[in-house]
Short mmCIF file of C-alpha atoms in Angstrom, two decimals:
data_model
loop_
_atom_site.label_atom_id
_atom_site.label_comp_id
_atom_site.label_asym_id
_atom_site.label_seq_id
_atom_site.Cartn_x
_atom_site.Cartn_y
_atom_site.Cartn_z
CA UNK A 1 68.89 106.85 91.50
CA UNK A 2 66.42 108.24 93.76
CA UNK A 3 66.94 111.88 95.65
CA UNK A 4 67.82 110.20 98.64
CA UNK A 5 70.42 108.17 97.62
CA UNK A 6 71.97 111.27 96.18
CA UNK A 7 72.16 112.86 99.26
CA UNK A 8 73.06 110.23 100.66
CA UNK A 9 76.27 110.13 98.58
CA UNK A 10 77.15 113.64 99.05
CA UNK A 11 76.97 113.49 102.51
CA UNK A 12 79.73 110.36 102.29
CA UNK A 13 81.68 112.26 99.72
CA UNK A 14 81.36 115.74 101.98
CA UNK A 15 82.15 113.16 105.14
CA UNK A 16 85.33 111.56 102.91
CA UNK A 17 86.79 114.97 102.02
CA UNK A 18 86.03 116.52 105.92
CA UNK A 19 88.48 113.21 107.07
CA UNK A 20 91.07 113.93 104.82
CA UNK A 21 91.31 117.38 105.99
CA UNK A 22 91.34 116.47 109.45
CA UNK A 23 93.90 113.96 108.91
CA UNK A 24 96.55 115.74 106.26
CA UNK A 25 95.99 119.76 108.04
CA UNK A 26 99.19 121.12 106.32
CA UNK A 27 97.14 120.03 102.56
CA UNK A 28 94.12 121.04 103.48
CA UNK A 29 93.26 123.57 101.32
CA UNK A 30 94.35 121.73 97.99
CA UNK A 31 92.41 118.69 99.58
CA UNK A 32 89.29 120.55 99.38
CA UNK A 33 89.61 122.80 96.04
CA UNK A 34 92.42 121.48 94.16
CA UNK A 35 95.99 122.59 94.12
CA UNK A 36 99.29 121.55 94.65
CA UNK A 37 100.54 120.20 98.01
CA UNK A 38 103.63 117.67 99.51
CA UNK A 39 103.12 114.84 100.85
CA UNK A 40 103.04 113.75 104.41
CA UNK A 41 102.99 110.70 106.73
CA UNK A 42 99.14 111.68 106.83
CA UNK A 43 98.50 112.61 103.30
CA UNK A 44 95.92 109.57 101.97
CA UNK A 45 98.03 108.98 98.82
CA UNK A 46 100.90 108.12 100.40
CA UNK A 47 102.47 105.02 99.21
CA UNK A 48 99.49 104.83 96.14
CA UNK A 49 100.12 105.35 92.68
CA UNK A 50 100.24 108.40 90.61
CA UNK A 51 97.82 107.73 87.80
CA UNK A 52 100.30 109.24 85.34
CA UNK A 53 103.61 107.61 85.90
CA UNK A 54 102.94 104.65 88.02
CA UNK A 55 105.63 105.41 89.95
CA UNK A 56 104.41 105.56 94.29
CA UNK A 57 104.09 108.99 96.23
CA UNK A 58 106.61 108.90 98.32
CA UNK A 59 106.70 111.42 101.69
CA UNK A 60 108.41 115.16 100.45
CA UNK A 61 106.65 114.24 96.65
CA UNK A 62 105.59 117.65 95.40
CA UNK A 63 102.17 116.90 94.01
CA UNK A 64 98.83 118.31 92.28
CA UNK A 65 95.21 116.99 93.40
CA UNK A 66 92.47 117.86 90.68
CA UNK A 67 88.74 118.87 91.89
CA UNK A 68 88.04 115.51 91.83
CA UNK A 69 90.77 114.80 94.52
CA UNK A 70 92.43 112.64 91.81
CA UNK A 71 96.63 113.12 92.34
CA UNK A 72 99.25 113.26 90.60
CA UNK A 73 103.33 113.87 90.73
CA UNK A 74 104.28 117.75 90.31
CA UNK A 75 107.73 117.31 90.49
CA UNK A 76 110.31 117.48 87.21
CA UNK A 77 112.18 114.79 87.88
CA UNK A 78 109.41 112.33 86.93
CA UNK A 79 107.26 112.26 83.48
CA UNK A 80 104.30 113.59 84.91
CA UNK A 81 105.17 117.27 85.34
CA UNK A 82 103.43 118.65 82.43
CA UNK A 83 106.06 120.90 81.25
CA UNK A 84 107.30 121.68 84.67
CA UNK A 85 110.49 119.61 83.78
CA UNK A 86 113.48 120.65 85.60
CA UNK A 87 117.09 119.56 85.38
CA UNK A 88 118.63 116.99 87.32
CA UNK A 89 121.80 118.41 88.10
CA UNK A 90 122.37 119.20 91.83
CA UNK A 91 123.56 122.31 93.38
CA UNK A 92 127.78 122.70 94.57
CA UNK A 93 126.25 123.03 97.90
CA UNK A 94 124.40 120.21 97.35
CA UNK A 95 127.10 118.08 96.07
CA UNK A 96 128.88 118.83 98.81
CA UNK A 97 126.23 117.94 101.52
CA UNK A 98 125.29 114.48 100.00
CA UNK A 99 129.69 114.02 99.75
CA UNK A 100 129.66 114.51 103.91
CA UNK A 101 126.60 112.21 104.33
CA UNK A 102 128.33 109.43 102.31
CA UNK A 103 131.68 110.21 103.99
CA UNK A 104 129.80 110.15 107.36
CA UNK A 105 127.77 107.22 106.55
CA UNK A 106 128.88 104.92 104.25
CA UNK A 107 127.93 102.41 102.76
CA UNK A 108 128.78 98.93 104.23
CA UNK A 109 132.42 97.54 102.89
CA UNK A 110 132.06 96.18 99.97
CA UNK A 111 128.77 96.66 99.30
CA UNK A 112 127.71 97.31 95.63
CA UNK A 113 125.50 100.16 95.77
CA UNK A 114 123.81 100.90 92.36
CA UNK A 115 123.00 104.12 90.94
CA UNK A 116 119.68 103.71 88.40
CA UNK A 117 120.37 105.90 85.50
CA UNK A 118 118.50 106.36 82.26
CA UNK A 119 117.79 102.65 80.47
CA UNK A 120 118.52 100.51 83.47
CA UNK A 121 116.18 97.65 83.53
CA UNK A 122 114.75 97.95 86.91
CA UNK A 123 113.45 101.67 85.39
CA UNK A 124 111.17 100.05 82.66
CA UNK A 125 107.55 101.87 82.66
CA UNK A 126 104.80 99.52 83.56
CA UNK A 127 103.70 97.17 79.97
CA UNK A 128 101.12 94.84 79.61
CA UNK A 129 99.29 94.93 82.87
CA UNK A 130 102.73 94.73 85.14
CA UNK A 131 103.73 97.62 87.73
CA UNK A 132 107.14 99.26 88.16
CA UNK A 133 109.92 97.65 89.67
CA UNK A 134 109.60 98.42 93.56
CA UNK A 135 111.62 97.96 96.74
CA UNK A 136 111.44 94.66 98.13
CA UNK A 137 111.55 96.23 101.55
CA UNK A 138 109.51 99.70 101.47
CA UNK A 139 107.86 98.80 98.10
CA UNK A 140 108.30 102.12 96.66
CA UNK A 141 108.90 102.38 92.83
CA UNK A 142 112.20 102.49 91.91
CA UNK A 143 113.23 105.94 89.84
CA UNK A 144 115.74 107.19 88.12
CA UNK A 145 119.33 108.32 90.72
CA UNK A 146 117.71 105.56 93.29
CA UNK A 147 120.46 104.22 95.16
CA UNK A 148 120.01 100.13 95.44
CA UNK A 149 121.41 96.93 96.26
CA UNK A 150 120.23 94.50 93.97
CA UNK A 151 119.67 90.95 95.05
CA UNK A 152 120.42 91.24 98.59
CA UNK A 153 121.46 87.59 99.45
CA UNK A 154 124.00 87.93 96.78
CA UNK A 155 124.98 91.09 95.47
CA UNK A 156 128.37 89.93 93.86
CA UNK A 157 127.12 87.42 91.82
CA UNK A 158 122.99 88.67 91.69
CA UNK A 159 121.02 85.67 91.45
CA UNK A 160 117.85 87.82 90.89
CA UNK A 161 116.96 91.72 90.34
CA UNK A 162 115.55 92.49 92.97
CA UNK A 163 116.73 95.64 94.32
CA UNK A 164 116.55 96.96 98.31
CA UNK A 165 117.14 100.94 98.35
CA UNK A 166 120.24 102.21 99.72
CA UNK A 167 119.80 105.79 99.57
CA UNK A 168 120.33 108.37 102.48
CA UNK A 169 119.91 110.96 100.36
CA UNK A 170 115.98 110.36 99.15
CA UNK A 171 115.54 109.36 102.70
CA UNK A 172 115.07 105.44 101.73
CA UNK A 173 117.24 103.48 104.59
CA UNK A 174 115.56 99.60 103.22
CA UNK A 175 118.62 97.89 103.10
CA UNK A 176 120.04 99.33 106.99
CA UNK A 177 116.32 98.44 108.08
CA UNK A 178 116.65 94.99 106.65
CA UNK A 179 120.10 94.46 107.48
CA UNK A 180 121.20 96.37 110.49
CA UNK A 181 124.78 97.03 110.89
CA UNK A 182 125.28 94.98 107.15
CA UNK A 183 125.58 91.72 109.12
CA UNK A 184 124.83 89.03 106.94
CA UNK A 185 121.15 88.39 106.79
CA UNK A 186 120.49 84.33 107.27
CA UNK A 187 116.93 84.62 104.82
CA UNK A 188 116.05 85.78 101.52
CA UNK A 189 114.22 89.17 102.05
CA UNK A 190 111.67 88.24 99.04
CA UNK A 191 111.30 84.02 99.02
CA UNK A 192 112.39 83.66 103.09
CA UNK A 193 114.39 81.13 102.00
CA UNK A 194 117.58 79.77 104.16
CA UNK A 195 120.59 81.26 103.52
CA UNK A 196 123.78 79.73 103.75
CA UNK A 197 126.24 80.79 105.97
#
């Protein structure tokens, strides 16, 4: 590789890093030296995987970017905290916040909403070359306490698993956005097919 070519690159890298700065100011420092930050509508991971887990940044993901600007979860509710593990149980005052959301907005009338807990299929790490389950709306990863709908078009009898978040509280509206006002969609979110009805 010859000197200029070098330079060359470091002035692209330098040029790379100086955009990201620009573009994500509230992560800027951890951008350019390493460090933890949160993720933002302008943070350039967004939606990408973590390296680690598999599992997507989503925005308000605690996070830690190397030197090498390579990132990764920092949060103990998913396998890649490196001993920062924390439990999952939340506050009373908590509880009782997420109780008036639900009781303000609620779910549509019989709706089956499904919590993810520990072993659910749609949880399954990434084997052989697949990815993680993800929304079929906001194609986020699916993780553990994710509220979900699972097979849209038929969610009494599930003719599929695919699942369409549900979930005020993680800030994940896909099944309002896909289904305003839970009228009866007339397509299949994932094939487009025809529904009938």
């Amino acid at each position: 590789m010859t000197e200029q070519t070098k330079t060359s690159l470091n002035l692209r890298k330098a040029f790379d890093q100086g955009v990201a700065v620009a573009i994500d100011p509230a992560n800027n420092v951890a951008i350019q030296q390493g460090g933890e930050a949160i993720t933002t509508l302008n943070s350039y991971w967004l939606h990408q995987r973590c390296p680690v887990c598999s599992h997507t940044f989503r925005l308000g993901d605690e996070v830690y970017i190397a030197e090498d600007r390579t990132v990764r979860h920092n949060n103990g509710l998913l396998p890649c905290a490196q001993g920062n593990a924390t439990g999952s149980e939340p506050s009373p005052e908590t509880s009782a916040f997420f109780a008036g959301l639900d009781t303000a907005w609620p779910p549509p009338k019989d709706m089956p909403i499904v919590r993810l807990e520990a072993g659910h299929e749609l949880l399954a790490p990434p084997l052989a070359g697949f990815q993680r389950h993800t929304c079929v709306v906001c194609g986020h990863t699916l993780r553990l306490n994710d509220h979900v709908v699972i097979c849209p078009c038929s969610p009494h009898k599930p003719l599929c698993r695919i699942a369409v978040h549900r979930d005020p509280i993680h800030g994940l509206h896909c099944f309002d956005a896909w289904n305003p006002g839970a009228n009866r969609q007339l397509y299949c979110p994932v094939t487009s097919r025809k529904l009938d009805g």
